[in-house]
XYZ file of C-alpha atoms in Angstrom:
257
model
C 0.000 0.000 0.000
C 2.855 2.369 0.778
C 4.338 1.949 -2.723
C 0.930 2.503 -4.357
C 0.282 5.636 -2.283
C 3.757 6.976 -3.133
C 3.165 6.368 -6.849
C -0.159 8.212 -6.753
C 1.375 11.186 -4.946
C 4.291 11.457 -7.408
C 2.952 10.398 -10.839
C 5.658 12.255 -12.778
C 8.507 10.604 -10.886
C 6.861 7.194 -11.291
C 6.435 7.719 -15.048
C 10.072 8.767 -15.448
C 11.202 5.707 -13.484
C 9.163 3.395 -15.725
C 10.523 5.068 -18.875
C 14.095 4.718 -17.547
C 13.569 1.007 -16.950
C 12.199 0.567 -20.486
C 15.100 2.474 -22.081
C 17.759 0.611 -20.096
C 16.015 -2.677 -20.846
C 16.049 -2.109 -24.619
C 19.661 -0.882 -24.578
C 20.738 -3.979 -22.617
C 18.862 -6.236 -25.043
C 20.571 -4.615 -28.028
C 23.991 -5.149 -26.431
C 23.517 -8.838 -25.687
C 26.035 -11.103 -27.389
C 24.359 -13.534 -29.770
C 26.025 -16.637 -31.204
C 24.534 -19.121 -33.621
C 26.747 -21.830 -32.118
C 27.779 -20.902 -28.549
C 30.554 -22.798 -26.773
C 29.205 -25.971 -25.217
C 30.940 -28.598 -23.138
C 29.191 -31.828 -24.105
C 29.700 -34.587 -21.492
C 29.969 -37.368 -24.060
C 33.031 -39.443 -24.867
C 33.489 -42.301 -27.294
C 36.006 -45.126 -27.156
C 36.770 -46.562 -30.592
C 38.774 -49.774 -30.806
C 39.834 -51.516 -34.007
C 40.091 -55.315 -33.959
C 41.220 -56.329 -37.487
C 39.663 -59.458 -38.945
C 37.166 -60.005 -36.111
C 33.477 -60.730 -36.610
C 30.834 -58.697 -34.700
C 30.312 -61.426 -32.094
C 34.015 -61.597 -31.258
C 34.227 -57.817 -31.091
C 31.281 -57.732 -28.679
C 32.625 -60.463 -26.406
C 36.355 -59.726 -26.410
C 36.434 -55.933 -26.758
C 33.155 -54.090 -26.106
C 32.200 -56.067 -23.008
C 35.679 -55.715 -21.526
C 35.717 -51.947 -21.997
C 32.135 -51.526 -20.751
C 32.879 -53.430 -17.564
C 35.906 -51.251 -16.824
C 34.451 -47.799 -17.576
C 30.885 -48.206 -16.274
C 32.019 -47.660 -12.673
C 33.913 -44.446 -13.366
C 32.876 -41.382 -11.404
C 30.222 -39.250 -13.086
C 29.240 -41.796 -15.765
C 25.488 -41.649 -16.316
C 25.086 -44.325 -19.013
C 27.193 -46.547 -21.267
C 26.232 -47.847 -24.712
C 28.264 -50.002 -27.070
C 28.073 -50.820 -30.767
C 29.995 -53.782 -32.148
C 30.525 -54.405 -35.823
C 33.026 -56.194 -37.960
C 36.590 -55.048 -37.128
C 35.474 -52.260 -34.770
C 34.000 -51.531 -31.352
C 32.427 -48.235 -30.295
C 31.617 -47.537 -26.636
C 29.768 -44.291 -25.856
C 29.854 -42.801 -22.343
C 27.287 -40.217 -21.233
C 28.418 -38.196 -18.188
C 26.527 -35.953 -15.803
C 26.573 -32.307 -16.886
C 28.312 -31.336 -13.647
C 31.377 -33.432 -14.491
C 34.615 -31.740 -15.545
C 35.324 -33.331 -18.934
C 39.079 -32.824 -18.595
C 39.176 -34.860 -15.378
C 36.793 -37.401 -16.909
C 39.118 -37.822 -19.887
C 42.100 -38.549 -17.636
C 40.105 -41.094 -15.612
C 38.859 -42.778 -18.781
C 42.340 -42.918 -20.261
C 43.688 -44.526 -17.060
C 40.888 -47.106 -17.089
C 41.613 -48.011 -20.699
C 45.291 -48.464 -19.923
C 44.290 -51.054 -17.335
C 41.884 -52.740 -19.776
C 44.545 -52.990 -22.512
C 46.022 -56.132 -20.930
C 42.627 -57.880 -21.180
C 42.109 -57.155 -24.881
C 43.251 -59.497 -27.680
C 46.840 -59.141 -28.866
C 45.757 -58.176 -32.401
C 43.489 -55.431 -31.050
C 44.702 -51.881 -31.570
C 44.959 -49.385 -28.727
C 41.554 -47.873 -27.813
C 41.165 -44.292 -28.982
C 39.167 -41.750 -26.976
C 37.087 -39.247 -28.945
C 35.646 -36.309 -27.011
C 32.537 -34.675 -28.437
C 33.311 -31.044 -29.231
C 30.628 -28.917 -30.821
C 33.252 -26.284 -31.674
C 34.884 -28.717 -34.109
C 31.645 -29.146 -36.034
C 31.109 -27.052 -39.184
C 29.346 -23.741 -38.630
C 28.154 -23.407 -42.240
C 27.610 -26.086 -44.875
C 27.060 -25.433 -48.581
C 25.723 -27.836 -51.185
C 26.859 -27.285 -54.772
C 25.428 -28.991 -57.837
C 25.406 -28.381 -61.573
C 22.805 -28.944 -64.271
C 25.044 -28.658 -67.329
C 27.421 -31.513 -66.509
C 30.361 -29.238 -65.675
C 33.053 -30.205 -63.163
C 31.540 -28.965 -59.886
C 34.280 -30.522 -57.747
C 37.100 -28.634 -59.477
C 35.150 -25.367 -59.392
C 34.529 -25.680 -55.650
C 38.105 -26.767 -54.915
C 39.814 -24.156 -57.123
C 37.466 -21.173 -56.745
C 35.136 -21.346 -53.745
C 37.507 -22.926 -51.193
C 40.317 -20.328 -51.645
C 37.787 -17.503 -51.287
C 36.430 -18.953 -48.026
C 39.925 -19.667 -46.653
C 40.862 -16.029 -47.281
C 38.281 -14.901 -44.695
C 40.111 -14.139 -41.457
C 37.477 -15.708 -39.182
C 37.402 -19.033 -41.058
C 39.622 -21.668 -39.429
C 39.211 -24.538 -41.884
C 37.338 -25.484 -45.057
C 36.652 -29.090 -46.010
C 35.095 -30.680 -49.107
C 32.908 -33.738 -48.731
C 31.469 -35.715 -51.615
C 31.775 -34.934 -55.273
C 33.947 -36.712 -57.788
C 37.199 -35.361 -59.123
C 37.732 -35.771 -62.854
C 40.526 -38.067 -63.917
C 41.920 -39.613 -67.090
C 41.866 -43.393 -67.405
C 44.663 -44.937 -69.465
C 43.839 -48.268 -71.137
C 46.892 -50.088 -72.453
C 46.985 -52.297 -75.529
C 48.455 -55.659 -74.503
C 49.545 -56.500 -78.054
C 51.312 -53.152 -78.449
C 53.081 -53.614 -75.113
C 54.369 -57.018 -76.196
C 55.425 -55.609 -79.563
C 57.566 -52.880 -77.979
C 58.728 -55.009 -75.049
C 57.129 -52.814 -72.424
C 55.317 -53.727 -69.213
C 52.483 -51.992 -67.391
C 54.819 -51.011 -64.540
C 57.254 -49.366 -66.940
C 54.495 -47.305 -68.556
C 53.225 -46.299 -65.106
C 56.711 -45.146 -64.095
C 57.090 -43.048 -67.260
C 53.728 -41.367 -66.588
C 54.630 -40.683 -62.954
C 58.013 -39.243 -64.002
C 56.296 -36.511 -66.032
C 54.148 -35.350 -63.097
C 56.460 -33.779 -60.526
C 57.264 -30.769 -58.364
C 60.936 -29.961 -57.736
C 62.212 -27.099 -55.531
C 64.806 -24.965 -57.316
C 65.938 -22.902 -54.364
C 65.406 -19.284 -53.349
C 65.681 -16.010 -55.241
C 66.573 -12.703 -53.618
C 64.323 -9.868 -54.757
C 65.268 -6.766 -52.797
C 64.405 -7.480 -49.180
C 62.240 -10.462 -50.098
C 63.186 -14.104 -50.521
C 61.127 -15.958 -53.121
C 61.038 -19.757 -53.281
C 61.172 -21.171 -56.814
C 59.850 -24.546 -57.918
C 59.593 -26.427 -61.191
C 56.407 -28.353 -61.871
C 55.030 -30.563 -64.613
C 51.436 -31.752 -64.787
C 49.510 -33.699 -67.387
C 45.980 -32.320 -67.401
C 44.716 -33.270 -70.872
C 44.534 -36.444 -72.940
C 46.770 -34.881 -75.587
C 49.526 -34.224 -73.047
C 49.387 -37.833 -71.869
C 49.525 -39.150 -75.419
C 52.782 -37.251 -76.035
C 54.619 -38.819 -73.065
C 57.805 -40.467 -74.420
C 58.429 -44.146 -73.725
C 61.738 -45.950 -74.258
C 61.574 -49.567 -75.352
C 64.029 -52.291 -74.322
C 65.973 -51.659 -77.558
C 66.298 -47.946 -76.861
C 63.674 -46.887 -79.397
C 61.441 -43.947 -78.580
C 57.662 -44.267 -78.827
C 54.769 -42.279 -77.397
C 52.090 -43.366 -74.959
C 49.527 -43.082 -77.731
C 51.278 -45.995 -79.509
C 50.459 -48.445 -76.697
C 47.122 -47.124 -75.391
């Protein structure tokens, strides 16, 4: 009642106070920091173990069960799930949100070191993967073409360098797509005629695709590294690759392909 009576006696002061609260509220809202992907500490860890040549049943019995039994009693573990497939075991640990993930990682690593003696000899060392939302991509683009052009090369040669040039971009990765390549089909009769083998032809092709450092050049106060490169990017360039037969004769790749 006292606050109501005071407000009625001083309406101007009350109105100014309300306006001040509204102004400060909007100014504080405008200054709030907004992030599409804020930093998050996810209490999830995965233990991946590779057991080459093992079937899913053996992986479950000899690897997954052993690891589950050792890590389930760790402090802060809320639940444990395992997935066993051919050649690989995956154990997923869900921790309480109050757990320090750094301490949990050290405890998990110590438990796995103890479990290592119980795993099969052919089993590789368990690898701990900590879920980190900051390592996930912030933006993903999908690129496709309708005219049959080489979308992979365009993305790799044009779009990726432009994105990497942005100062706030840490890394750019390409997933999917198919890079164009040239397939060389050799004529077996021609190879026998010239006394060449498939390995010899492969070595000649590889010898024409190289990058060799030539050293450094001084240009005023700058030091410029120089390299010599050779690449075969067209069918015509491949066809002109010289091949030497067992008799020392010179032929071209087009003669045997």
